[in-house]
Amino acid sequence: MVRDVVGRAAVTLYEAAFNLAERPMRFAQKALGVHRLAWVFLLPNLLIFGLFTYLPILLNIWYANTAGDRILPTERDWVGGANFASLMDCESYLDPNTCRRDLFWRAVHNTGWFVVLQVGFMILLSLIAALILNRNIPLKGFFRAVFFYPVLLSPVVVALIWKWILQRNGVLNAGLDGIGLPTVNWLLDPSWAFFWIVFVSIWANMGFYVLILLAGLQAIPGEVYEAAEMDGTPAWRQLVRITLPLLTPTLLVVMVLSLIRAVQAFDEIYVLTGGGPGSATTLLIQYIYDVGFATRPRQFGLAAAASLIMAGVLFVLTMAQLAATRKRGEEG
Amino acid sequence: MRKTIAVSACALLAAGAVQAQELRFMCYQDGVECDAWADAFQTFEAENPGITVAVDVVPFQAIIESLPVQLEVGEGPDLARITDYGGLARFLLDVRPFVSDPDAIEARYGQSLAWSRVGDNSADGIYHIVDQLTATGGFANATLFEQAGVDLPGPGATWDEWAEASRAVRDATGVDFAMAIDRTGHRFAAPAMSWGAALFGEDGDALLIDDGFRAFSEQFLAWHEDGTLAPDVWVGAGGGSYQDAAGEFTNANLVMYYSGSWQIGRFGRDIGDAFDWVATGGICGPVACTGMPGGAGIAGFTRTGHPEAVGKLIEFIARDDVQAEVLARTSNLPANALLQESGIDYADVSDDVRAALTAFAASVPGFSDTAFALQGYQFNRAVYTNIPARITQAIVGELTLDAALDRLAQDVADAIAEAR
């Protein structure tokens, strides 16, 4: 009874609102035409996008082509592509020491290795974890929560927790010392520091991708496996011939997302190592931050040019992956 | 009649609007500086009805990162407590026209006033008042020396003597670190000058990599290789970021720590009577015994809508009695020449703190002219942030020392060119 009354009231309200809007809409439609009216509805979103997305991109392009430490665009000197030329000035792109901006190329190399290792291992480990969690194991819900929990933490908190573990007198060294093993300055050795930023980044983000892959696994129809079982197909063959092919669209999504996220990695690494020792863990975003904001005088132009180069690379990678996804989708 | 009342009301409102001037003061503090100024401003407000001062306490990072951006776009406070005089020079308000006795201020603060007289700023402008003169210098854990049975190097001791003694104490007591130097070019510059670095080239610009700078850089690397210097400070950070070792010294895990006078209050508070510590005074290299001056000062900005009120406040801040009261409470060194001569009556401080303040104050007159020139150099931040980035690369083996020094000179030159 009450539900009926509330329902009727809602319908009446909806009709009243609709009638109220009908007349001005009809007028607008008459004045602008059906096709142009669509722009009226798009306008608010376009304005928001324009203001907060496209305008900053245009500003970034302006900054990349100007020099000086002034913030106001009108006070900056136009230098054309000088910042890009300075960044790309290298005898060999494989050896940062031969580059005019060696720190930029060190950051590019570090980012490349970081992306390859972090994305590769994270997808592999996420897949293994998802496959295990998709089975009927005891405490399944608990383990799913355990994997997902780090995703809920702020990157700064993640970095501080691991710093506490890895520092000279940290938990890890205390444990090693306790069992009579030699201790290591984990964050002061360039190789170890790089290993740990990859490890911590995987630890912090893996749960998110496990969840996506788990959803993908659960979307695979059970009948397919039942048929395979009836045919006597061994488990590893089911994995290779059924699970992985049917999971490929999900894996591509995971790859695109994790790749973009890996290239953008900054906060947890900055707090954990500060980009050191030396520049061993300095990635591209930190280079941009250092050049544009941390050093004095600030070199906004160089930072903007570096960010545009990075955006270009990301764009190409994402397009390539989307094209691969589309091709696979068309192939069926 | 009605018209008269309306006109009178408007006049009263207008007069009120003119008189009610609120100055916003963005303040950072190492200890209790902002609290001390907030209290002192009550006297100012009583003496200057109609002017109020709102003190906004912010972290140092906000002064370094947010304030320049705010000022650049025409926003920000009326005054702030700053350290980057060269970087902010073009935003600073010359209050000389608004103070009643500029000569008195010049006589007291002349040396530090020069720090803002750069670029297009007037050669006799009064742009800021330093309320915390700082000097770099060392601190030693006297209790560890005593436990190790090693004599504390005396006044005028060399860096080599301090390194040797600190290593001996570390080995005898089992603490982790012998020596540490804050990770910034500001601290690196002092011993570099003591090794003979001229820092400035013939064109008047930094950074000149000469034999003195190279010699200290080699020594600095050698101290990292043999474990004299704590690797956690310079190696444990990246880029040009600042890192200190105050925590290690406070925890009695470090024998000798090269930092500056701004740590005195913190050590007095945090160490208490856990162990005895002393200020080393000036430490000598092969050529000189200099430290680096520096300090925080209060400056007004050209964007203010109340330049006269800002001038009055700056004049109040510069007053001898006001400075003496604030410095006594904050345990800081005076930049005011008269107060340097007469001394500050630091109340309620421990003997360690009092002795350290005396030692640091005594070391300032021995600082080299180059040290003061670097402090007043418009682009000194380019030097301070690039030195740690490049020297650390040499320490960890990413670059040879020669390559690191070449890159360092190039980085500083690029940064200066960008700013010009």
PDB file of N, CA and C in Angstrom, chain A residues 67-72 75-76 96-103 106 168-169 188 190 270 273-280 289-290 293-301, chain B residues 61 64-66 68-69 72-73 84 90 176-177 231-232 235-241 253 379 381-382 385-386 390 392-393 396 398-399 407 410-411 414-416 418-419:
ATOM      1  N   ALA A  67      61.042  28.956 -22.233  1.00  0.00           N
ATOM      2  CA  ALA A  67      62.102  28.787 -21.227  1.00  0.00           C
ATOM      3  C   ALA A  67      61.952  29.831 -20.126  1.00  0.00           C
ATOM      4  N   GLY A  68      62.727  29.638 -19.068  1.00  0.00           N
ATOM      5  CA  GLY A  68      62.697  30.574 -17.947  1.00  0.00           C
ATOM      6  C   GLY A  68      62.061  29.950 -16.736  1.00  0.00           C
ATOM      7  N   ASP A  69      62.225  30.621 -15.587  1.00  0.00           N
ATOM      8  CA  ASP A  69      61.649  30.067 -14.359  1.00  0.00           C
ATOM      9  C   ASP A  69      60.362  30.771 -13.964  1.00  0.00           C
ATOM     10  N   ARG A  70      59.796  31.566 -14.911  1.00  0.00           N
ATOM     11  CA  ARG A  70      58.528  32.254 -14.631  1.00  0.00           C
ATOM     12  C   ARG A  70      57.360  31.297 -14.814  1.00  0.00           C
ATOM     13  N   ILE A  71      56.349  31.452 -13.972  1.00  0.00           N
ATOM     14  CA  ILE A  71      55.188  30.568 -14.051  1.00  0.00           C
ATOM     15  C   ILE A  71      54.155  31.107 -15.050  1.00  0.00           C
ATOM     16  N   LEU A  72      53.937  32.415 -15.046  1.00  0.00           N
ATOM     17  CA  LEU A  72      52.911  32.982 -15.919  1.00  0.00           C
ATOM     18  C   LEU A  72      53.304  32.769 -17.377  1.00  0.00           C
ATOM     19  N   GLU A  75      54.895  35.505 -19.448  1.00  0.00           N
ATOM     20  CA  GLU A  75      56.222  36.024 -19.098  1.00  0.00           C
ATOM     21  C   GLU A  75      57.350  35.094 -19.542  1.00  0.00           C
ATOM     22  N   ARG A  76      56.970  34.031 -20.266  1.00  0.00           N
ATOM     23  CA  ARG A  76      57.987  33.054 -20.657  1.00  0.00           C
ATOM     24  C   ARG A  76      58.475  33.305 -22.084  1.00  0.00           C
ATOM     25  N   PRO A  96      73.469   6.678 -21.189  1.00  0.00           N
ATOM     26  CA  PRO A  96      73.092   8.008 -20.694  1.00  0.00           C
ATOM     27  C   PRO A  96      74.283   8.951 -20.527  1.00  0.00           C
ATOM     28  N   ASN A  97      75.471   8.384 -20.285  1.00  0.00           N
ATOM     29  CA  ASN A  97      76.639   9.248 -20.075  1.00  0.00           C
ATOM     30  C   ASN A  97      76.999  10.062 -21.318  1.00  0.00           C
ATOM     31  N   THR A  98      76.487   9.630 -22.472  1.00  0.00           N
ATOM     32  CA  THR A  98      76.807  10.362 -23.698  1.00  0.00           C
ATOM     33  C   THR A  98      75.728  11.394 -24.021  1.00  0.00           C
ATOM     34  N   CYS A  99      74.767  11.525 -23.137  1.00  0.00           N
ATOM     35  CA  CYS A  99      73.637  12.429 -23.414  1.00  0.00           C
ATOM     36  C   CYS A  99      73.826  13.773 -22.728  1.00  0.00           C
ATOM     37  N   ARG A 100      73.329  14.792 -23.359  1.00  0.00           N
ATOM     38  CA  ARG A 100      73.379  16.150 -22.791  1.00  0.00           C
ATOM     39  C   ARG A 100      72.598  16.167 -21.470  1.00  0.00           C
ATOM     40  N   ARG A 101      71.430  15.557 -21.460  1.00  0.00           N
ATOM     41  CA  ARG A 101      70.621  15.451 -20.229  1.00  0.00           C
ATOM     42  C   ARG A 101      70.705  14.010 -19.741  1.00  0.00           C
ATOM     43  N   ASP A 102      71.812  13.677 -19.149  1.00  0.00           N
ATOM     44  CA  ASP A 102      72.040  12.274 -18.764  1.00  0.00           C
ATOM     45  C   ASP A 102      71.025  11.775 -17.734  1.00  0.00           C
ATOM     46  N   LEU A 103      70.591  12.682 -16.853  1.00  0.00           N
ATOM     47  CA  LEU A 103      69.649  12.233 -15.814  1.00  0.00           C
ATOM     48  C   LEU A 103      68.300  11.852 -16.421  1.00  0.00           C
ATOM     49  N   ARG A 106      68.892   8.430 -17.866  1.00  0.00           N
ATOM     50  CA  ARG A 106      68.957   7.434 -16.780  1.00  0.00           C
ATOM     51  C   ARG A 106      67.541   7.100 -16.312  1.00  0.00           C
ATOM     52  N   ARG A 168      68.565   0.390   7.566  1.00  0.00           N
ATOM     53  CA  ARG A 168      69.738  -0.238   8.201  1.00  0.00           C
ATOM     54  C   ARG A 168      69.377  -1.033   9.464  1.00  0.00           C
ATOM     55  N   ASN A 169      68.635  -0.401  10.353  1.00  0.00           N
ATOM     56  CA  ASN A 169      68.234  -1.097  11.581  1.00  0.00           C
ATOM     57  C   ASN A 169      66.783  -1.559  11.493  1.00  0.00           C
ATOM     58  N   LEU A 188      70.733   1.225   0.199  1.00  0.00           N
ATOM     59  CA  LEU A 188      71.933   1.991  -0.155  1.00  0.00           C
ATOM     60  C   LEU A 188      72.709   1.340  -1.292  1.00  0.00           C
ATOM     61  N   PRO A 190      72.656   0.152  -5.079  1.00  0.00           N
ATOM     62  CA  PRO A 190      71.803   0.460  -6.233  1.00  0.00           C
ATOM     63  C   PRO A 190      70.992  -0.737  -6.744  1.00  0.00           C
ATOM     64  N   TYR A 270      59.403   7.480  -4.405  1.00  0.00           N
ATOM     65  CA  TYR A 270      59.996   8.731  -3.917  1.00  0.00           C
ATOM     66  C   TYR A 270      60.162   8.695  -2.394  1.00  0.00           C
ATOM     67  N   THR A 273      62.952   5.538  -1.564  1.00  0.00           N
ATOM     68  CA  THR A 273      64.382   5.720  -1.880  1.00  0.00           C
ATOM     69  C   THR A 273      64.742   7.148  -2.255  1.00  0.00           C
ATOM     70  N   GLY A 274      63.759   7.983  -2.545  1.00  0.00           N
ATOM     71  CA  GLY A 274      64.048   9.343  -3.002  1.00  0.00           C
ATOM     72  C   GLY A 274      64.695   9.354  -4.382  1.00  0.00           C
ATOM     73  N   GLY A 275      64.636   8.213  -5.074  1.00  0.00           N
ATOM     74  CA  GLY A 275      65.270   8.138  -6.392  1.00  0.00           C
ATOM     75  C   GLY A 275      66.705   7.637  -6.327  1.00  0.00           C
ATOM     76  N   GLY A 276      67.229   7.498  -5.124  1.00  0.00           N
ATOM     77  CA  GLY A 276      68.620   7.083  -4.952  1.00  0.00           C
ATOM     78  C   GLY A 276      68.743   5.589  -4.761  1.00  0.00           C
ATOM     79  N   PRO A 277      69.925   5.095  -4.499  1.00  0.00           N
ATOM     80  CA  PRO A 277      71.183   5.847  -4.367  1.00  0.00           C
ATOM     81  C   PRO A 277      71.628   6.425  -5.717  1.00  0.00           C
ATOM     82  N   GLY A 278      72.185   7.609  -5.692  1.00  0.00           N
ATOM     83  CA  GLY A 278      72.517   8.280  -6.944  1.00  0.00           C
ATOM     84  C   GLY A 278      71.237   8.511  -7.714  1.00  0.00           C
ATOM     85  N   SER A 279      71.152   7.920  -8.911  1.00  0.00           N
ATOM     86  CA  SER A 279      69.902   8.015  -9.665  1.00  0.00           C
ATOM     87  C   SER A 279      69.377   6.617  -9.971  1.00  0.00           C
ATOM     88  N   ALA A 280      69.776   5.647  -9.151  1.00  0.00           N
ATOM     89  CA  ALA A 280      69.478   4.237  -9.441  1.00  0.00           C
ATOM     90  C   ALA A 280      67.981   3.933  -9.492  1.00  0.00           C
ATOM     91  N   TYR A 289      59.458  15.823 -11.830  1.00  0.00           N
ATOM     92  CA  TYR A 289      59.214  16.549 -10.570  1.00  0.00           C
ATOM     93  C   TYR A 289      60.478  17.295 -10.116  1.00  0.00           C
ATOM     94  N   ASP A 290      61.616  16.592 -10.186  1.00  0.00           N
ATOM     95  CA  ASP A 290      62.873  17.210  -9.737  1.00  0.00           C
ATOM     96  C   ASP A 290      63.196  18.454 -10.544  1.00  0.00           C
ATOM     97  N   PHE A 293      60.158  21.146 -10.144  1.00  0.00           N
ATOM     98  CA  PHE A 293      59.714  21.658  -8.847  1.00  0.00           C
ATOM     99  C   PHE A 293      60.758  21.608  -7.736  1.00  0.00           C
ATOM    100  N   ALA A 294      61.628  20.591  -7.727  1.00  0.00           N
ATOM    101  CA  ALA A 294      62.508  20.420  -6.560  1.00  0.00           C
ATOM    102  C   ALA A 294      63.793  21.223  -6.668  1.00  0.00           C
ATOM    103  N   THR A 295      64.337  21.368  -7.871  1.00  0.00           N
ATOM    104  CA  THR A 295      65.604  22.099  -7.985  1.00  0.00           C
ATOM    105  C   THR A 295      65.332  23.583  -8.176  1.00  0.00           C
ATOM    106  N   ARG A 296      66.342  24.375  -7.909  1.00  0.00           N
ATOM    107  CA  ARG A 296      66.221  25.821  -8.094  1.00  0.00           C
ATOM    108  C   ARG A 296      67.310  26.283  -9.034  1.00  0.00           C
ATOM    109  N   PRO A 297      67.042  27.197  -9.921  1.00  0.00           N
ATOM    110  CA  PRO A 297      65.725  27.666 -10.318  1.00  0.00           C
ATOM    111  C   PRO A 297      64.958  26.561 -11.053  1.00  0.00           C
ATOM    112  N   ARG A 298      63.646  26.639 -10.994  1.00  0.00           N
ATOM    113  CA  ARG A 298      62.825  25.593 -11.603  1.00  0.00           C
ATOM    114  C   ARG A 298      62.915  25.667 -13.128  1.00  0.00           C
ATOM    115  N   GLN A 299      63.008  24.506 -13.759  1.00  0.00           N
ATOM    116  CA  GLN A 299      63.080  24.468 -15.222  1.00  0.00           C
ATOM    117  C   GLN A 299      61.784  23.863 -15.755  1.00  0.00           C
ATOM    118  N   PHE A 300      60.731  24.690 -15.730  1.00  0.00           N
ATOM    119  CA  PHE A 300      59.402  24.209 -16.131  1.00  0.00           C
ATOM    120  C   PHE A 300      59.385  23.706 -17.575  1.00  0.00           C
ATOM    121  N   GLY A 301      60.122  24.398 -18.453  1.00  0.00           N
ATOM    122  CA  GLY A 301      60.109  24.047 -19.868  1.00  0.00           C
ATOM    123  C   GLY A 301      60.645  22.641 -20.092  1.00  0.00           C
TER     124      GLY A 301
ATOM    125  N   GLN B  61      58.614  23.393   3.970  1.00  0.00           N
ATOM    126  CA  GLN B  61      58.385  23.003   2.579  1.00  0.00           C
ATOM    127  C   GLN B  61      57.430  23.980   1.881  1.00  0.00           C
ATOM    128  N   ILE B  64      59.320  26.979   0.791  1.00  0.00           N
ATOM    129  CA  ILE B  64      60.204  26.697  -0.341  1.00  0.00           C
ATOM    130  C   ILE B  64      59.410  26.435  -1.617  1.00  0.00           C
ATOM    131  N   GLU B  65      58.308  25.704  -1.503  1.00  0.00           N
ATOM    132  CA  GLU B  65      57.610  25.270  -2.718  1.00  0.00           C
ATOM    133  C   GLU B  65      56.355  26.072  -3.047  1.00  0.00           C
ATOM    134  N   SER B  66      55.527  26.357  -2.051  1.00  0.00           N
ATOM    135  CA  SER B  66      54.242  27.016  -2.340  1.00  0.00           C
ATOM    136  C   SER B  66      54.375  28.538  -2.462  1.00  0.00           C
ATOM    137  N   PRO B  68      56.727  30.690  -3.508  1.00  0.00           N
ATOM    138  CA  PRO B  68      57.129  31.300  -4.787  1.00  0.00           C
ATOM    139  C   PRO B  68      56.030  31.233  -5.831  1.00  0.00           C
ATOM    140  N   VAL B  69      55.293  30.130  -5.848  1.00  0.00           N
ATOM    141  CA  VAL B  69      54.215  29.980  -6.832  1.00  0.00           C
ATOM    142  C   VAL B  69      53.108  30.992  -6.544  1.00  0.00           C
ATOM    143  N   GLU B  72      54.279  34.417  -7.541  1.00  0.00           N
ATOM    144  CA  GLU B  72      54.390  34.526  -9.000  1.00  0.00           C
ATOM    145  C   GLU B  72      53.052  34.887  -9.635  1.00  0.00           C
ATOM    146  N   VAL B  73      51.973  34.341  -9.088  1.00  0.00           N
ATOM    147  CA  VAL B  73      50.658  34.616  -9.684  1.00  0.00           C
ATOM    148  C   VAL B  73      49.936  35.763  -8.969  1.00  0.00           C
ATOM    149  N   ASP B  84      65.266  31.869   1.138  1.00  0.00           N
ATOM    150  CA  ASP B  84      65.761  31.972  -0.241  1.00  0.00           C
ATOM    151  C   ASP B  84      65.639  33.410  -0.726  1.00  0.00           C
ATOM    152  N   ARG B  90      62.813  39.320  -6.435  1.00  0.00           N
ATOM    153  CA  ARG B  90      61.967  40.199  -7.268  1.00  0.00           C
ATOM    154  C   ARG B  90      60.577  40.409  -6.686  1.00  0.00           C
ATOM    155  N   ASP B 176      77.459   3.340  15.244  1.00  0.00           N
ATOM    156  CA  ASP B 176      77.455   3.074  13.798  1.00  0.00           C
ATOM    157  C   ASP B 176      78.318   4.033  12.980  1.00  0.00           C
ATOM    158  N   PHE B 177      78.265   5.314  13.339  1.00  0.00           N
ATOM    159  CA  PHE B 177      78.865   6.304  12.436  1.00  0.00           C
ATOM    160  C   PHE B 177      79.891   7.193  13.133  1.00  0.00           C
ATOM    161  N   PRO B 231      77.033   6.660   5.256  1.00  0.00           N
ATOM    162  CA  PRO B 231      76.521   6.601   3.887  1.00  0.00           C
ATOM    163  C   PRO B 231      75.024   6.896   3.814  1.00  0.00           C
ATOM    164  N   ASP B 232      74.314   6.640   4.905  1.00  0.00           N
ATOM    165  CA  ASP B 232      72.857   6.812   4.886  1.00  0.00           C
ATOM    166  C   ASP B 232      72.443   8.238   4.530  1.00  0.00           C
ATOM    167  N   VAL B 235      74.166   8.890   0.428  1.00  0.00           N
ATOM    168  CA  VAL B 235      73.817   7.806  -0.502  1.00  0.00           C
ATOM    169  C   VAL B 235      72.341   7.429  -0.358  1.00  0.00           C
ATOM    170  N   GLY B 236      71.818   7.618   0.834  1.00  0.00           N
ATOM    171  CA  GLY B 236      70.451   7.170   1.117  1.00  0.00           C
ATOM    172  C   GLY B 236      69.361   8.053   0.540  1.00  0.00           C
ATOM    173  N   ALA B 237      69.715   9.059  -0.230  1.00  0.00           N
ATOM    174  CA  ALA B 237      68.704   9.924  -0.841  1.00  0.00           C
ATOM    175  C   ALA B 237      69.072  10.140  -2.306  1.00  0.00           C
ATOM    176  N   GLY B 238      68.133  10.627  -3.064  1.00  0.00           N
ATOM    177  CA  GLY B 238      68.389  10.841  -4.484  1.00  0.00           C
ATOM    178  C   GLY B 238      68.217  12.293  -4.877  1.00  0.00           C
ATOM    179  N   GLY B 239      68.622  12.616  -6.118  1.00  0.00           N
ATOM    180  CA  GLY B 239      68.456  13.971  -6.629  1.00  0.00           C
ATOM    181  C   GLY B 239      69.119  14.990  -5.728  1.00  0.00           C
ATOM    182  N   GLY B 240      68.514  16.149  -5.654  1.00  0.00           N
ATOM    183  CA  GLY B 240      69.089  17.209  -4.842  1.00  0.00           C
ATOM    184  C   GLY B 240      68.431  17.335  -3.487  1.00  0.00           C
ATOM    185  N   SER B 241      67.729  16.272  -3.078  1.00  0.00           N
ATOM    186  CA  SER B 241      66.942  16.391  -1.844  1.00  0.00           C
ATOM    187  C   SER B 241      67.821  16.513  -0.597  1.00  0.00           C
ATOM    188  N   ASN B 253      74.248   7.764  18.087  1.00  0.00           N
ATOM    189  CA  ASN B 253      74.751   6.767  17.150  1.00  0.00           C
ATOM    190  C   ASN B 253      75.766   7.372  16.188  1.00  0.00           C
ATOM    191  N   PHE B 379      71.683  32.994  -7.225  1.00  0.00           N
ATOM    192  CA  PHE B 379      71.375  31.642  -7.710  1.00  0.00           C
ATOM    193  C   PHE B 379      71.997  30.568  -6.810  1.00  0.00           C
ATOM    194  N   ARG B 381      70.741  28.654  -4.727  1.00  0.00           N
ATOM    195  CA  ARG B 381      69.963  27.401  -4.622  1.00  0.00           C
ATOM    196  C   ARG B 381      70.358  26.425  -5.734  1.00  0.00           C
ATOM    197  N   ALA B 382      70.747  26.953  -6.875  1.00  0.00           N
ATOM    198  CA  ALA B 382      71.188  26.078  -7.973  1.00  0.00           C
ATOM    199  C   ALA B 382      72.443  25.320  -7.533  1.00  0.00           C
ATOM    200  N   THR B 385      71.382  22.650  -4.574  1.00  0.00           N
ATOM    201  CA  THR B 385      70.626  21.440  -4.920  1.00  0.00           C
ATOM    202  C   THR B 385      71.367  20.547  -5.912  1.00  0.00           C
ATOM    203  N   ASN B 386      72.255  21.127  -6.711  1.00  0.00           N
ATOM    204  CA  ASN B 386      72.941  20.288  -7.706  1.00  0.00           C
ATOM    205  C   ASN B 386      74.152  19.563  -7.134  1.00  0.00           C
ATOM    206  N   ARG B 390      74.968  15.382  -7.951  1.00  0.00           N
ATOM    207  CA  ARG B 390      76.114  14.917  -8.735  1.00  0.00           C
ATOM    208  C   ARG B 390      77.181  14.235  -7.875  1.00  0.00           C
ATOM    209  N   THR B 392      76.744  12.598  -5.165  1.00  0.00           N
ATOM    210  CA  THR B 392      76.261  11.266  -4.782  1.00  0.00           C
ATOM    211  C   THR B 392      76.448  10.277  -5.930  1.00  0.00           C
ATOM    212  N   GLN B 393      76.246  10.742  -7.156  1.00  0.00           N
ATOM    213  CA  GLN B 393      76.482   9.848  -8.297  1.00  0.00           C
ATOM    214  C   GLN B 393      77.928   9.370  -8.323  1.00  0.00           C
ATOM    215  N   VAL B 396      78.416   6.663  -5.464  1.00  0.00           N
ATOM    216  CA  VAL B 396      77.898   5.312  -5.731  1.00  0.00           C
ATOM    217  C   VAL B 396      78.476   4.713  -7.015  1.00  0.00           C
ATOM    218  N   GLU B 398      78.174   5.829 -10.204  1.00  0.00           N
ATOM    219  CA  GLU B 398      77.463   6.038 -11.472  1.00  0.00           C
ATOM    220  C   GLU B 398      78.298   6.877 -12.428  1.00  0.00           C
ATOM    221  N   LEU B 399      79.068   7.798 -11.852  1.00  0.00           N
ATOM    222  CA  LEU B 399      79.945   8.664 -12.638  1.00  0.00           C
ATOM    223  C   LEU B 399      81.316   8.699 -11.979  1.00  0.00           C
ATOM    224  N   ARG B 407      79.614  17.583 -14.969  1.00  0.00           N
ATOM    225  CA  ARG B 407      78.148  17.653 -15.041  1.00  0.00           C
ATOM    226  C   ARG B 407      77.609  18.693 -14.055  1.00  0.00           C
ATOM    227  N   GLN B 410      77.996  22.119 -15.386  1.00  0.00           N
ATOM    228  CA  GLN B 410      77.053  22.316 -16.486  1.00  0.00           C
ATOM    229  C   GLN B 410      75.627  22.518 -15.958  1.00  0.00           C
ATOM    230  N   ASP B 411      75.248  21.706 -14.957  1.00  0.00           N
ATOM    231  CA  ASP B 411      73.903  21.820 -14.373  1.00  0.00           C
ATOM    232  C   ASP B 411      73.668  23.209 -13.791  1.00  0.00           C
ATOM    233  N   ASP B 414      73.384  25.739 -16.558  1.00  0.00           N
ATOM    234  CA  ASP B 414      72.068  25.624 -17.219  1.00  0.00           C
ATOM    235  C   ASP B 414      70.980  26.279 -16.376  1.00  0.00           C
ATOM    236  N   ALA B 415      71.022  26.004 -15.071  1.00  0.00           N
ATOM    237  CA  ALA B 415      69.986  26.530 -14.176  1.00  0.00           C
ATOM    238  C   ALA B 415      70.037  28.059 -14.143  1.00  0.00           C
ATOM    239  N   ILE B 416      71.253  28.598 -14.105  1.00  0.00           N
ATOM    240  CA  ILE B 416      71.390  30.064 -14.071  1.00  0.00           C
ATOM    241  C   ILE B 416      70.898  30.665 -15.385  1.00  0.00           C
ATOM    242  N   GLU B 418      68.683  29.449 -17.352  1.00  0.00           N
ATOM    243  CA  GLU B 418      67.224  29.324 -17.367  1.00  0.00           C
ATOM    244  C   GLU B 418      66.585  30.469 -16.568  1.00  0.00           C
ATOM    245  N   ALA B 419      67.192  30.776 -15.429  1.00  0.00           N
ATOM    246  CA  ALA B 419      66.617  31.818 -14.572  1.00  0.00           C
ATOM    247  C   ALA B 419      66.803  33.208 -15.171  1.00  0.00           C
TER     248      ALA B 419
END
